[in-house]
Amino acid sequence: MPAEPGSVRPGGRTARVRAAVLAAAGDALAEHGMAGLDLADVARRADVGRTTVYRRWGSVPALVADLLEDMAEQSLPRVETGSLLEDLLANARLVRRTLVDPRQGALFKAMIAAAACDERTAAALHRFYAARIAEWAPCVDQAVQRGEVPPGTDAAEVVRAVSAPLYYRLLASGDPLDEAAALRCARAAAEAARAGVFVSG
Amino acid sequence: MPAEPGSVRPGGRTARVRAAVLAAAGDALAEHGMAGLDLADVARRADVGRTTVYRRWGSVPALVADLLEDMAEQSLPRVETGSLLEDLLANARLVRRTLVDPRQGALFKAMIAAAACDERTAAALHRFYAARIAEWAPCVDQAVQRGEVPPGTDAAEVVRAVSAPLYYRLLASGDPLDEAAALRCARAAAEAARAGVFVSG
DNA sequence: GCATTAATGGAACTGGAGTCCCTTTATGCC
DNA sequence: GGCATAAAGGGACTCCAGTTCCATTAATGC
């Protein structure tokens, strides 16, 4: 019973191949989008044998899941402004900028599409967002301590409420992702939190 | 220069074929999801020639776009309860029920994935949501007239704010889509609207 | 260093998705 | 009802994504 390829000797060439393939996959996704992504093209861009890509990743969703795992490790530093609204606004602007960026936005669209197709990719995506949300949740907890929002407020729920409308625009409604939208998201989440909507129980 | 196939004699057999293919596509999507959907399988289920499906739709995203166009025509009736929160809650429950339903939920996931892959499908999806949002916007306008929310409130924005967190859960975070989530969405949107967050300008 | 063998790379092979071409069916119009 | 032809159906064909096999390269442990 052999282990997964790449797990016994993960250093040196194996690591270089993985980095090259993930970078190439990111480029290809941002360029052609999810639809026109075949593993042979990724292999060519990465200057790596086709066989290697098929052996180690096997399918487009699996490759996207690995790309996601890689991105999850690079978490963005959270800012602290001293006010809930300003913290949430910083988060909304960060998310907005990410989704509007041609490369990053295409990447996120592709990853969500891949997650909608494949259960394993979906699990990787959920872990990714769990990590991102956990990173920003403390700003809500601090707001509770300052008395800005009622005790018992579900911090993760507030953070999700900020991102959700931006993703909805990106994926479903197609409305513009402008600065005004980011501002509305942050204000809406902050007002709802102040009103005790996110108090759990 | 021949017209699109099916546009010159759209009645009789052509219409029956379209209905059979769209129904089969819906079944196949709900069953295998977006990934394992090939046009040959759809043709078999619809008891229609492979050639016909390839000629008239040509690709998976195009077929999904047509399915979407078909669904957009069947709009759901909006309820009127006399209070903004209750109206929004009815909307949130409707959306939640749709997304949780095994067949419908899978269909929506697949459609959003297809839209993320293909520009034309994305346009069809945007039209679909524009129609759905327009259907529910009047309940916000009525709330403005009743003085529940400030004048100048962007009705479409409020309706989007109700759905967005539910879609975010379905597609991104993977958190449960329970009744409590629907209640939170409706309350959050109502509170933010009352506070004037969605006043445009 | 050197041996062991994990992992990569190239090339030939295969299966099925998508295309092409021609025949059959039946719609729309008189 | 009958004609012209739009659209569907069947089957052969093509092409390339994905697999398999084996030779080559280079990580890891001593």
Coordinates of C-alpha atoms (C1' of nucleotides) in Angstrom, one line a residue:
Chain A
M1 CA 0.0 0.0 0.0
P2 CA 2.0 3.0 -1.2
A3 CA 1.6 6.4 0.3
E4 CA 0.5 9.5 -1.6
P5 CA 3.1 10.5 -4.2
G6 CA 5.2 13.4 -2.9
S7 CA 4.7 12.6 0.8
V8 CA 7.8 10.5 1.4
R9 CA 10.4 12.9 -0.1
P10 CA 8.6 16.3 0.1
G11 CA 11.7 18.4 -0.2
G12 CA 13.8 19.6 -3.1
R13 CA 12.4 18.9 -6.5
T14 CA 9.0 17.8 -5.2
A15 CA 8.5 21.1 -3.5
R16 CA 9.7 23.1 -6.5
V17 CA 7.3 21.2 -8.8
R18 CA 4.4 21.9 -6.5
A19 CA 5.2 25.6 -6.3
A20 CA 5.6 25.9 -10.1
V21 CA 2.4 24.0 -10.7
L22 CA 0.4 26.0 -8.2
A23 CA 1.7 29.3 -9.7
A24 CA 1.0 28.1 -13.2
A25 CA -2.5 27.0 -12.2
G26 CA -3.2 30.4 -10.6
D27 CA -2.0 32.1 -13.9
A28 CA -4.1 29.9 -16.0
L29 CA -7.2 30.3 -13.9
A30 CA -6.9 34.1 -13.8
E31 CA -6.4 34.0 -17.6
H32 CA -9.0 31.6 -19.1
G33 CA -11.1 31.1 -16.0
M34 CA -12.3 27.8 -14.7
A35 CA -13.8 26.6 -18.0
G36 CA -10.6 26.6 -20.2
L37 CA -8.4 25.0 -17.6
D38 CA -6.8 21.7 -18.5
L39 CA -4.0 20.1 -16.7
A40 CA -1.9 19.7 -19.8
D41 CA -1.7 23.4 -20.2
V42 CA -0.8 23.9 -16.5
A43 CA 2.0 21.3 -16.9
R44 CA 3.3 23.2 -20.0
R45 CA 3.2 26.6 -18.2
A46 CA 5.0 25.1 -15.1
D47 CA 7.5 23.4 -17.4
V48 CA 6.7 20.1 -15.7
G49 CA 5.8 16.7 -17.1
R50 CA 2.1 16.2 -17.8
T51 CA 2.3 12.8 -16.1
T52 CA 3.4 14.5 -12.8
V53 CA 0.4 16.8 -12.7
Y54 CA -2.0 14.0 -13.4
R55 CA -0.4 11.7 -10.9
R56 CA -0.2 14.2 -8.0
W57 CA -3.4 16.2 -8.5
G58 CA -5.5 14.1 -11.0
S59 CA -8.3 16.6 -11.5
V60 CA -9.1 20.3 -11.8
P61 CA -11.0 20.5 -8.6
A62 CA -8.3 18.7 -6.7
L63 CA -5.7 21.1 -8.0
V64 CA -7.8 24.1 -7.1
A65 CA -8.2 22.6 -3.6
D66 CA -4.5 22.5 -3.2
L67 CA -4.1 26.0 -4.5
L68 CA -6.6 27.0 -1.8
E69 CA -4.8 25.2 0.9
D70 CA -1.7 27.1 -0.1
M71 CA -3.4 30.4 -0.1
A72 CA -5.0 29.8 3.3
E73 CA -1.5 29.7 4.9
Q74 CA -0.9 33.3 3.9
S75 CA -3.3 35.0 6.2
L76 CA -3.6 38.8 5.9
P77 CA -2.9 40.9 9.0
R78 CA -6.0 42.3 10.6
V79 CA -6.0 46.1 11.4
E80 CA -7.2 47.5 14.7
T81 CA -8.8 50.9 14.7
G82 CA -10.6 51.0 18.0
S83 CA -14.1 51.2 16.6
L84 CA -16.2 48.3 15.3
L85 CA -17.5 50.2 12.2
E86 CA -13.9 51.2 11.2
D87 CA -12.7 47.6 11.8
L88 CA -15.5 46.1 9.7
L89 CA -15.0 48.7 7.0
A90 CA -11.3 47.8 6.8
N91 CA -12.4 44.2 6.4
A92 CA -15.0 45.1 3.7
R93 CA -12.5 47.1 1.8
L94 CA -10.0 44.3 1.9
V95 CA -12.5 41.8 0.6
R96 CA -13.7 44.2 -2.0
R97 CA -10.2 44.9 -3.3
T98 CA -9.5 41.2 -3.4
L99 CA -12.6 40.4 -5.4
V100 CA -12.2 43.3 -7.8
D101 CA -8.6 42.5 -8.6
P102 CA -8.5 40.8 -12.0
R103 CA -6.2 38.0 -10.9
Q104 CA -7.5 37.4 -7.4
G105 CA -11.2 37.9 -8.3
A106 CA -10.9 35.3 -11.1
L107 CA -9.2 33.0 -8.7
F108 CA -11.9 33.2 -6.1
K109 CA -14.7 32.8 -8.7
A110 CA -12.9 29.7 -10.0
M111 CA -12.4 28.3 -6.5
I112 CA -16.1 28.7 -5.6
A113 CA -17.1 27.1 -8.9
A114 CA -14.7 24.2 -8.2
A115 CA -16.2 23.8 -4.7
A116 CA -19.7 23.7 -6.2
C117 CA -18.5 20.8 -8.4
D118 CA -16.5 18.8 -5.9
E119 CA -17.1 17.8 -2.3
R120 CA -13.4 17.7 -1.3
T121 CA -12.8 21.2 -2.8
A122 CA -15.8 22.4 -0.9
A123 CA -14.3 21.2 2.3
A124 CA -11.0 23.0 1.6
L125 CA -13.0 26.2 0.8
H126 CA -14.9 25.9 4.1
R127 CA -11.6 25.6 6.0
F128 CA -10.2 28.6 4.1
Y129 CA -13.1 30.8 5.1
A130 CA -13.2 29.5 8.6
A131 CA -9.6 30.6 8.9
R132 CA -10.3 34.0 7.4
I133 CA -13.3 34.6 9.6
A134 CA -11.4 33.5 12.8
E135 CA -8.7 36.0 11.9
W136 CA -11.2 38.9 12.0
A137 CA -13.6 37.7 14.7
P138 CA -11.6 39.3 17.6
C139 CA -12.5 42.8 16.4
V140 CA -16.1 42.0 17.3
D141 CA -15.1 40.5 20.7
Q142 CA -13.3 43.8 21.4
A143 CA -16.4 45.7 20.5
V144 CA -18.3 43.7 23.0
Q145 CA -15.8 44.5 25.7
R146 CA -16.0 48.2 24.8
G147 CA -19.8 48.0 25.1
E148 CA -20.4 48.8 21.5
V149 CA -22.5 45.7 20.9
P150 CA -24.4 43.5 23.3
P151 CA -22.7 40.6 25.1
G152 CA -23.2 37.2 23.6
T153 CA -22.8 38.5 20.0
D154 CA -21.6 35.8 17.7
A155 CA -18.4 37.4 16.3
A156 CA -18.1 35.0 13.3
E157 CA -21.6 35.8 12.3
V158 CA -20.9 39.5 12.2
V159 CA -17.8 39.0 10.1
R160 CA -19.7 36.7 7.7
A161 CA -22.4 39.4 7.4
V162 CA -19.7 41.9 6.1
S163 CA -18.4 39.6 3.3
A164 CA -21.6 38.0 2.2
P165 CA -23.1 40.9 0.2
L166 CA -19.8 41.4 -1.7
Y167 CA -19.7 37.7 -2.7
Y168 CA -23.4 37.8 -3.6
R169 CA -22.6 40.6 -6.1
L170 CA -19.6 38.8 -7.5
L171 CA -21.3 35.5 -8.0
A172 CA -25.1 36.0 -8.3
S173 CA -26.4 39.5 -9.0
G174 CA -23.5 41.0 -10.8
D175 CA -24.0 44.4 -9.3
P176 CA -20.9 46.6 -9.1
L177 CA -18.4 46.0 -6.3
D178 CA -17.6 49.7 -5.6
E179 CA -16.5 51.5 -2.5
A180 CA -20.1 52.4 -1.7
A181 CA -21.0 48.7 -1.6
A182 CA -18.1 48.0 0.9
L183 CA -19.3 50.9 3.0
R184 CA -22.9 49.7 3.1
C185 CA -21.8 46.1 4.0
A186 CA -19.8 47.4 7.0
R187 CA -22.5 49.8 8.2
A188 CA -25.2 47.2 7.8
A189 CA -23.3 44.6 9.8
A190 CA -22.4 47.1 12.5
E191 CA -25.9 48.4 12.9
A192 CA -27.4 44.9 13.0
A193 CA -24.8 43.9 15.6
R194 CA -25.5 46.9 17.7
A195 CA -29.2 46.0 17.6
G196 CA -28.4 42.6 18.9
V197 CA -29.3 40.6 15.8
F198 CA -26.3 38.4 16.2
V199 CA -26.7 37.5 19.9
S200 CA -26.7 33.8 19.9
G201 CA -29.2 31.6 21.8
Chain B
M1 CA -26.4 32.8 -43.1
P2 CA -28.8 30.4 -41.4
A3 CA -30.7 31.5 -38.2
E4 CA -30.3 29.7 -34.9
P5 CA -31.7 26.2 -35.1
G6 CA -35.1 26.0 -33.5
S7 CA -36.0 29.6 -34.2
V8 CA -37.9 29.2 -37.5
R9 CA -40.2 26.4 -36.4
P10 CA -40.3 26.7 -32.7
G11 CA -43.6 24.8 -32.2
G12 CA -44.4 21.1 -32.0
R13 CA -41.5 18.8 -31.8
T14 CA -38.9 21.5 -31.3
A15 CA -40.7 22.7 -28.1
R16 CA -41.2 19.2 -26.9
V17 CA -37.5 18.5 -27.3
R18 CA -36.5 21.6 -25.5
A19 CA -38.8 20.8 -22.6
A20 CA -37.5 17.2 -22.4
V21 CA -33.9 18.3 -22.6
L22 CA -34.3 21.0 -19.9
A23 CA -36.1 18.6 -17.6
A24 CA -33.4 16.0 -18.1
A25 CA -30.6 18.5 -17.6
G26 CA -32.2 19.5 -14.3
D27 CA -32.4 15.9 -13.2
A28 CA -28.8 15.2 -14.2
L29 CA -27.6 18.4 -12.4
A30 CA -29.4 17.6 -9.2
E31 CA -28.0 14.0 -9.3
H32 CA -24.4 14.2 -10.3
G33 CA -23.8 18.0 -9.9
M34 CA -22.1 20.2 -12.3
A35 CA -19.0 18.1 -12.6
G36 CA -20.4 14.8 -13.9
L37 CA -22.8 16.4 -16.5
D38 CA -22.2 15.5 -20.1
L39 CA -24.5 16.3 -22.9
A40 CA -24.6 12.7 -24.1
D41 CA -26.1 11.7 -20.8
V42 CA -28.7 14.5 -21.0
A43 CA -29.7 13.3 -24.5
R44 CA -30.1 9.8 -23.3
R45 CA -32.3 10.8 -20.3
A46 CA -34.4 13.1 -22.6
D47 CA -34.7 10.3 -25.1
V48 CA -33.4 12.7 -27.8
G49 CA -30.5 12.4 -30.3
R50 CA -27.1 13.4 -29.1
T51 CA -26.7 15.5 -32.2
T52 CA -29.7 17.6 -31.4
V53 CA -28.4 18.5 -28.0
Y54 CA -25.0 19.4 -29.3
R55 CA -26.5 21.4 -32.2
R56 CA -28.9 23.4 -30.1
W57 CA -27.0 24.0 -26.9
G58 CA -23.4 23.0 -27.7
S59 CA -21.9 23.3 -24.2
V60 CA -22.8 22.7 -20.6
P61 CA -22.8 26.4 -19.6
A62 CA -25.1 27.2 -22.5
L63 CA -27.5 24.5 -21.5
V64 CA -27.5 25.8 -17.9
A65 CA -28.1 29.3 -19.2
D66 CA -31.2 28.1 -21.0
L67 CA -32.4 26.2 -18.0
L68 CA -32.0 29.4 -16.0
E69 CA -34.0 31.4 -18.6
D70 CA -36.8 28.9 -18.3
M71 CA -36.8 29.1 -14.5
A72 CA -36.8 32.9 -14.5
E73 CA -40.2 32.8 -16.2
Q74 CA -41.8 31.0 -13.2
S75 CA -41.6 33.8 -10.6
L76 CA -42.8 33.0 -7.1
P77 CA -45.6 35.1 -5.7
R78 CA -44.6 37.5 -3.0
V79 CA -46.4 37.6 0.3
E80 CA -47.6 40.8 2.0
T81 CA -47.7 40.8 5.8
G82 CA -47.9 44.5 6.6
S83 CA -44.5 44.7 8.3
L84 CA -41.1 44.9 6.8
L85 CA -39.5 42.4 9.1
E86 CA -42.2 39.8 8.4
D87 CA -42.0 40.4 4.6
L88 CA -38.2 40.0 4.7
L89 CA -38.5 37.0 6.9
A90 CA -40.9 35.4 4.4
N91 CA -38.3 36.1 1.6
A92 CA -35.5 34.7 3.7
R93 CA -37.5 31.5 4.5
L94 CA -38.3 31.1 0.8
V95 CA -34.7 31.5 -0.3
R96 CA -33.5 29.2 2.5
R97 CA -36.0 26.5 1.6
T98 CA -35.0 26.7 -2.0
L99 CA -31.3 26.4 -1.3
V100 CA -31.8 23.6 1.3
D101 CA -34.0 21.5 -1.1
P102 CA -31.8 18.7 -2.5
R103 CA -32.9 19.2 -6.1
Q104 CA -33.2 23.0 -6.2
G105 CA -30.1 23.6 -4.1
A106 CA -28.0 21.5 -6.3
L107 CA -29.4 23.3 -9.3
F108 CA -28.5 26.7 -7.9
K109 CA -25.1 25.6 -7.0
A110 CA -24.6 24.3 -10.5
M111 CA -25.9 27.4 -12.1
I112 CA -23.6 29.7 -10.1
A113 CA -20.7 27.5 -11.0
A114 CA -21.6 27.6 -14.6
A115 CA -21.9 31.4 -14.4
A116 CA -18.4 31.6 -12.9
C117 CA -17.1 29.7 -15.9
D118 CA -19.0 31.4 -18.8
E119 CA -19.8 35.0 -19.5
R120 CA -23.1 34.4 -21.3
T121 CA -24.3 32.2 -18.4
A122 CA -23.3 34.9 -16.0
A123 CA -25.5 37.4 -17.9
A124 CA -28.4 35.0 -17.8
L125 CA -27.9 34.6 -14.0
H126 CA -27.8 38.3 -13.5
R127 CA -31.1 38.7 -15.3
F128 CA -32.6 36.0 -13.2
Y129 CA -31.6 37.6 -9.9
A130 CA -32.7 41.1 -11.2
A131 CA -36.2 39.6 -11.8
R132 CA -36.3 38.0 -8.4
I133 CA -35.2 41.1 -6.6
A134 CA -37.6 43.3 -8.5
E135 CA -40.4 41.0 -7.5
W136 CA -39.7 41.6 -3.8
A137 CA -38.5 45.2 -3.9
P138 CA -42.1 46.6 -3.4
C139 CA -42.3 45.4 0.1
V140 CA -39.5 47.8 1.0
D141 CA -41.1 50.6 -0.8
Q142 CA -44.3 49.9 1.2
A143 CA -42.3 50.1 4.4
V144 CA -41.0 53.5 3.3
Q145 CA -44.6 54.7 2.8
R146 CA -45.5 53.3 6.2
G147 CA -42.6 55.2 7.7
E148 CA -40.8 52.1 8.9
V149 CA -37.6 53.0 7.0
P150 CA -36.3 56.3 5.9
P151 CA -37.2 57.7 2.5
G152 CA -34.7 57.2 -0.3
T153 CA -33.9 53.6 0.9
D154 CA -32.7 51.5 -2.0
A155 CA -35.2 48.7 -2.0
A156 CA -33.2 46.3 -4.2
E157 CA -30.3 46.7 -1.9
V158 CA -32.3 45.7 1.1
V159 CA -33.7 42.6 -0.7
R160 CA -30.1 41.6 -1.7
A161 CA -29.0 42.0 1.9
V162 CA -31.5 39.3 2.9
S163 CA -30.4 36.7 0.4
A164 CA -26.6 37.4 0.5
P165 CA -25.7 35.7 3.7
L166 CA -27.7 32.6 2.8
Y167 CA -25.8 32.2 -0.5
Y168 CA -22.6 32.9 1.3
R169 CA -23.3 29.9 3.5
L170 CA -24.2 27.7 0.6
L171 CA -21.2 28.5 -1.5
A172 CA -18.4 29.8 0.6
S173 CA -18.4 29.2 4.3
G174 CA -20.5 26.0 4.4
D175 CA -22.3 27.0 7.7
P176 CA -25.7 25.4 8.2
L177 CA -28.7 27.0 6.4
D178 CA -31.1 26.6 9.3
E179 CA -34.2 28.6 10.3
A180 CA -32.1 30.7 12.8
A181 CA -29.9 31.8 9.9
A182 CA -33.0 32.9 7.9
L183 CA -34.2 34.8 10.9
R184 CA -30.9 36.6 11.4
C185 CA -30.7 37.6 7.7
A186 CA -34.2 39.1 7.8
R187 CA -33.6 40.9 11.1
A188 CA -30.2 42.2 10.1
A189 CA -31.5 43.6 6.8
A190 CA -34.5 45.2 8.6
E191 CA -32.4 46.8 11.3
A192 CA -29.8 48.1 8.8
A193 CA -32.6 49.5 6.6
R194 CA -34.3 51.2 9.7
A195 CA -30.9 52.8 10.5
G196 CA -30.7 54.3 7.1
V197 CA -27.8 52.2 5.8
F198 CA -29.5 51.7 2.4
V199 CA -30.4 55.3 1.8
S200 CA -28.8 55.9 -1.6
G201 CA -26.8 59.1 -2.5
Chain C
dG1 C1' 29.9 10.3 -0.6
dC2 C1' 27.1 6.4 -2.1
dA3 C1' 23.2 3.4 -2.3
dT4 C1' 18.3 3.1 -2.3
dT5 C1' 14.2 4.1 -4.3
dA6 C1' 10.8 8.1 -4.5
dA7 C1' 9.4 11.0 -7.8
dT8 C1' 9.7 13.0 -12.4
dG9 C1' 9.6 12.9 -17.5
dG10 C1' 8.8 11.2 -22.1
dA11 C1' 6.3 8.5 -25.4
dA12 C1' 3.0 5.4 -26.8
dC13 C1' -1.8 4.1 -26.0
dT14 C1' -6.9 4.4 -25.2
dG15 C1' -11.7 5.9 -24.6
dG16 C1' -15.1 8.8 -25.1
dA17 C1' -16.6 13.7 -25.8
dG18 C1' -17.7 16.4 -29.6
dT19 C1' -18.2 16.8 -34.9
dC20 C1' -19.7 15.7 -39.6
dC21 C1' -22.6 13.9 -43.0
dC22 C1' -26.5 12.0 -44.6
dT23 C1' -31.3 10.1 -43.9
dT24 C1' -35.8 10.6 -41.8
dT25 C1' -39.5 13.0 -39.7
dA26 C1' -42.9 16.5 -39.3
dT27 C1' -43.7 21.7 -39.0
dG28 C1' -45.5 25.9 -41.1
dC29 C1' -47.6 27.7 -45.1
dC30 C1' -50.3 27.6 -49.4
Chain D
dG1 C1' -54.2 17.8 -48.1
dG2 C1' -49.7 18.5 -50.1
dC3 C1' -45.2 20.9 -50.6
dA4 C1' -40.8 22.8 -49.2
dT5 C1' -37.6 22.5 -45.9
dA6 C1' -36.5 23.1 -40.8
dA7 C1' -35.2 20.3 -37.3
dA8 C1' -34.2 15.7 -35.4
dG9 C1' -31.9 11.1 -35.6
dG10 C1' -28.3 7.7 -36.5
dG11 C1' -23.8 6.3 -37.2
dA12 C1' -19.0 6.8 -38.5
dC13 C1' -15.1 9.7 -37.7
dT14 C1' -11.7 12.7 -35.3
dC15 C1' -9.1 14.4 -31.8
dC16 C1' -7.3 15.1 -27.4
dA17 C1' -7.8 14.6 -22.3
dG18 C1' -6.3 11.2 -19.2
dT19 C1' -3.7 6.7 -18.5
dT20 C1' 0.0 3.4 -18.6
dC21 C1' 4.7 1.9 -18.8
dC22 C1' 9.3 2.3 -18.4
dA23 C1' 13.7 5.0 -18.4
dT24 C1' 15.9 8.9 -16.0
dT25 C1' 16.9 12.0 -12.2
dA26 C1' 17.7 13.3 -7.7
dA27 C1' 16.0 13.3 -2.4
dT28 C1' 16.9 11.0 1.9
dG29 C1' 19.5 8.0 5.2
dC30 C1' 23.6 5.9 6.3

